């Protein structure tokens, strides 16, 4: 290389990219960031045994950890179609309580290999069907006695109405009560459980239909005598009956508003602006309190022993239900109002 070429090269301006460091940076490959490793899903194995015989009924492999008990019931049904989900009771212990459908598998006190015990609840029927059947029966049966259809009181009384006004008033009140129940079943009640054992419908219908026939026979009998204290007793009884019916309806509306449609959400019921709901301040199940009050009013109105016995039996049964719900509230809600009683303020 001659001297002139060297001088020309020295005079040429240098570009920033001509530096050795930049050259290395230009040729260096950009580093790639490593993607975070995906966490492997831990699947569960679920073994289902018969709660009575301990016989292995089903083994479910690769069950998602977030699967619910309802999902497991559906999987179990695929291998045993005769036991549809509503008929199944799954539990952690053969003699333990049934798991809720919304319980999640990974939240249960089990390992990745879970053992559940199955009990057959028997054939199921929807609550709506049961309620409609057991309430429609008394409505129809009572009217048969009221109109004195043939073969009940004898030919000479067929289709002859009673001369006592209280008999007609009792029929109106009785019919109003069961029509109200039917409408509430269709448009108000939201059931936490969709079904109940089929055998219960026969037991419930025997109770409601049998007492309705017994009451109606005596109240509409040709030899029936009005209450001892006459119109004053009847007016007082009607006031009690209507007051309690309105209170019962108000409580049912308040309970409906606590649970969104299609959910099983449970909340503490509190009084609303409706004065009839203020009984929530003192009892856990004011709907039962008002229900018993309605039948006491009906018993005073008719002065009929079968009505009084029906009121007593109903009170005993509703007290059992109220105590159960009260215990459930206390167990589920730590801040449940301590002043409340199950059904009768300060007493029971």
Tab-separated table of N, CA and C in Angstrom, residues 183-245:
chain	number	residue	atom	x	y	z
A	183	UNK	N	-100.181	-21.486	45.014
A	183	UNK	CA	-99.598	-20.366	44.269
A	183	UNK	C	-98.181	-20.064	44.743
A	184	UNK	N	-97.947	-20.183	46.048
A	184	UNK	CA	-96.592	-19.964	46.569
A	184	UNK	C	-95.625	-21.024	46.039
A	185	UNK	N	-96.095	-22.253	45.938
A	185	UNK	CA	-95.257	-23.326	45.405
A	185	UNK	C	-94.839	-23.031	43.976
A	186	UNK	N	-95.759	-22.494	43.189
A	186	UNK	CA	-95.498	-22.232	41.776
A	186	UNK	C	-94.679	-20.963	41.540
A	187	UNK	N	-94.912	-19.932	42.359
A	187	UNK	CA	-94.357	-18.622	42.025
A	187	UNK	C	-93.462	-17.992	43.100
A	188	UNK	N	-93.410	-18.553	44.285
A	188	UNK	CA	-92.659	-17.901	45.365
A	188	UNK	C	-91.489	-18.753	45.853
A	189	UNK	N	-91.758	-19.983	46.224
A	189	UNK	CA	-90.729	-20.799	46.864
A	189	UNK	C	-89.559	-21.095	45.932
A	190	UNK	N	-88.350	-21.049	46.522
A	190	UNK	CA	-87.136	-21.481	45.844
A	190	UNK	C	-86.509	-22.575	46.700
A	191	UNK	N	-86.427	-23.758	46.142
A	191	UNK	CA	-86.023	-24.919	46.917
A	191	UNK	C	-84.513	-25.132	46.820
A	192	UNK	N	-83.896	-25.402	47.984
A	192	UNK	CA	-82.458	-25.670	48.006
A	192	UNK	C	-82.163	-27.065	47.461
A	193	UNK	N	-83.118	-27.974	47.575
A	193	UNK	CA	-82.981	-29.320	47.029
A	193	UNK	C	-84.069	-29.524	45.990
A	194	UNK	N	-83.687	-30.094	44.851
A	194	UNK	CA	-84.646	-30.242	43.769
A	194	UNK	C	-85.614	-31.389	43.954
A	195	UNK	N	-85.179	-32.431	44.696
A	195	UNK	CA	-86.004	-33.628	44.816
A	195	UNK	C	-86.084	-34.118	46.251
A	196	UNK	N	-86.985	-35.043	46.462
A	196	UNK	CA	-87.111	-35.739	47.738
A	196	UNK	C	-87.497	-37.189	47.438
A	197	UNK	N	-87.304	-38.124	48.380
A	197	UNK	CA	-87.653	-39.528	48.124
A	197	UNK	C	-89.130	-39.690	47.748
A	198	UNK	N	-89.388	-40.541	46.770
A	198	UNK	CA	-90.746	-40.753	46.279
A	198	UNK	C	-91.681	-41.237	47.378
A	199	UNK	N	-91.153	-42.039	48.306
A	199	UNK	CA	-92.008	-42.584	49.371
A	199	UNK	C	-92.610	-41.494	50.244
A	200	UNK	N	-91.956	-40.326	50.308
A	200	UNK	CA	-92.457	-39.251	51.164
A	200	UNK	C	-93.793	-38.702	50.699
A	201	UNK	N	-94.068	-38.797	49.408
A	201	UNK	CA	-95.316	-38.227	48.906
A	201	UNK	C	-96.514	-38.976	49.479
A	202	UNK	N	-96.368	-40.287	49.677
A	202	UNK	CA	-97.473	-41.075	50.247
A	202	UNK	C	-97.682	-40.721	51.715
A	203	UNK	N	-96.593	-40.559	52.443
A	203	UNK	CA	-96.693	-40.182	53.859
A	203	UNK	C	-97.292	-38.789	54.009
A	204	UNK	N	-96.814	-37.839	53.212
A	204	UNK	CA	-97.320	-36.471	53.303
A	204	UNK	C	-98.781	-36.375	52.909
A	205	UNK	N	-99.144	-37.082	51.841
A	205	UNK	CA	-100.535	-37.026	51.390
A	205	UNK	C	-101.472	-37.673	52.388
A	206	UNK	N	-101.053	-38.740	53.026
A	206	UNK	CA	-101.900	-39.366	54.057
A	206	UNK	C	-102.165	-38.385	55.187
A	207	UNK	N	-101.129	-37.630	55.550
A	207	UNK	CA	-101.271	-36.668	56.641
A	207	UNK	C	-102.226	-35.536	56.259
A	208	UNK	N	-101.949	-34.866	55.155
A	208	UNK	CA	-102.763	-33.710	54.752
A	208	UNK	C	-104.162	-34.120	54.303
A	209	UNK	N	-104.256	-35.137	53.483
A	209	UNK	CA	-105.551	-35.544	52.961
A	209	UNK	C	-106.428	-36.145	54.067
A	210	UNK	N	-105.792	-36.959	54.930
A	210	UNK	CA	-106.557	-37.597	56.013
A	210	UNK	C	-107.134	-36.586	56.984
A	211	UNK	N	-106.307	-35.628	57.405
A	211	UNK	CA	-106.811	-34.613	58.338
A	211	UNK	C	-107.848	-33.723	57.670
A	212	UNK	N	-107.666	-33.417	56.383
A	212	UNK	CA	-108.645	-32.587	55.678
A	212	UNK	C	-110.006	-33.267	55.648
A	213	UNK	N	-110.027	-34.566	55.384
A	213	UNK	CA	-111.295	-35.299	55.361
A	213	UNK	C	-111.928	-35.361	56.753
A	214	UNK	N	-111.085	-35.577	57.765
A	214	UNK	CA	-111.604	-35.670	59.135
A	214	UNK	C	-112.201	-34.332	59.577
A	215	UNK	N	-111.491	-33.245	59.334
A	215	UNK	CA	-111.993	-31.919	59.699
A	215	UNK	C	-113.272	-31.587	58.926
A	216	UNK	N	-113.229	-31.815	57.622
A	216	UNK	CA	-114.358	-31.439	56.778
A	216	UNK	C	-115.610	-32.224	57.125
A	217	UNK	N	-115.449	-33.474	57.514
A	217	UNK	CA	-116.613	-34.302	57.851
A	217	UNK	C	-117.400	-33.691	59.005
A	218	UNK	N	-116.702	-33.252	60.043
A	218	UNK	CA	-117.393	-32.712	61.218
A	218	UNK	C	-117.867	-31.278	61.019
A	219	UNK	N	-117.056	-30.450	60.364
A	219	UNK	CA	-117.446	-29.046	60.193
A	219	UNK	C	-118.665	-28.929	59.277
A	220	UNK	N	-118.760	-29.776	58.269
A	220	UNK	CA	-119.864	-29.712	57.312
A	220	UNK	C	-120.981	-30.701	57.612
A	221	UNK	N	-120.905	-31.357	58.739
A	221	UNK	CA	-121.925	-32.343	59.123
A	221	UNK	C	-123.269	-31.648	59.371
A	222	UNK	N	-124.383	-32.272	58.988
A	222	UNK	CA	-125.709	-31.663	59.234
A	222	UNK	C	-125.990	-31.370	60.702
A	223	UNK	N	-125.338	-32.086	61.609
A	223	UNK	CA	-125.573	-31.882	63.035
A	223	UNK	C	-124.530	-30.971	63.688
A	224	UNK	N	-123.707	-30.331	62.877
A	224	UNK	CA	-122.673	-29.435	63.411
A	224	UNK	C	-123.319	-28.270	64.150
A	225	UNK	N	-122.723	-27.902	65.291
A	225	UNK	CA	-123.216	-26.752	66.068
A	225	UNK	C	-122.167	-25.650	66.063
A	226	UNK	N	-122.591	-24.388	65.920
A	226	UNK	CA	-121.641	-23.253	65.867
A	226	UNK	C	-120.899	-23.062	67.186
A	227	UNK	N	-119.870	-22.221	67.200
A	227	UNK	CA	-119.096	-21.956	68.419
A	227	UNK	C	-119.960	-21.425	69.561
A	228	UNK	N	-119.512	-21.675	70.777
A	228	UNK	CA	-120.275	-21.322	71.981
A	228	UNK	C	-120.501	-19.822	72.078
A	229	UNK	N	-119.489	-19.023	71.781
A	229	UNK	CA	-119.584	-17.575	71.959
A	229	UNK	C	-120.051	-16.846	70.700
A	230	UNK	N	-120.558	-17.601	69.760
A	230	UNK	CA	-121.221	-17.010	68.604
A	230	UNK	C	-120.336	-16.182	67.700
A	231	UNK	N	-120.914	-15.098	67.201
A	231	UNK	CA	-120.239	-14.271	66.198
A	231	UNK	C	-118.962	-13.616	66.721
A	232	UNK	N	-118.952	-13.261	68.003
A	232	UNK	CA	-117.746	-12.630	68.559
A	232	UNK	C	-116.546	-13.581	68.482
A	233	UNK	N	-116.769	-14.840	68.788
A	233	UNK	CA	-115.700	-15.832	68.715
A	233	UNK	C	-115.246	-16.023	67.268
A	234	UNK	N	-116.196	-16.052	66.366
A	234	UNK	CA	-115.877	-16.241	64.955
A	234	UNK	C	-115.088	-15.056	64.411
A	235	UNK	N	-115.516	-13.841	64.758
A	235	UNK	CA	-114.824	-12.647	64.261
A	235	UNK	C	-113.389	-12.584	64.769
A	236	UNK	N	-113.187	-12.897	66.045
A	236	UNK	CA	-111.832	-12.922	66.602
A	236	UNK	C	-110.972	-13.963	65.886
A	237	UNK	N	-111.557	-15.128	65.652
A	237	UNK	CA	-110.818	-16.206	65.005
A	237	UNK	C	-110.444	-15.845	63.570
A	238	UNK	N	-111.348	-15.210	62.842
A	238	UNK	CA	-111.068	-14.799	61.471
A	238	UNK	C	-109.946	-13.775	61.445
A	239	UNK	N	-109.952	-12.847	62.406
A	239	UNK	CA	-108.893	-11.837	62.475
A	239	UNK	C	-107.530	-12.498	62.707
A	240	UNK	N	-107.491	-13.487	63.621
A	240	UNK	CA	-106.238	-14.210	63.886
A	240	UNK	C	-105.783	-14.954	62.630
A	241	UNK	N	-106.732	-15.623	61.982
A	241	UNK	CA	-106.414	-16.405	60.790
A	241	UNK	C	-105.839	-15.526	59.680
A	242	UNK	N	-106.504	-14.426	59.366
A	242	UNK	CA	-106.059	-13.566	58.272
A	242	UNK	C	-104.734	-12.884	58.600
A	243	UNK	N	-104.574	-12.453	59.852
A	243	UNK	CA	-103.326	-11.825	60.275
A	243	UNK	C	-102.152	-12.791	60.068
A	244	UNK	N	-102.327	-14.032	60.501
A	244	UNK	CA	-101.246	-15.013	60.397
A	244	UNK	C	-101.005	-15.448	58.956
A	245	UNK	N	-102.054	-15.487	58.157
A	245	UNK	CA	-101.868	-15.832	56.749
A	245	UNK	C	-101.045	-14.763	56.032
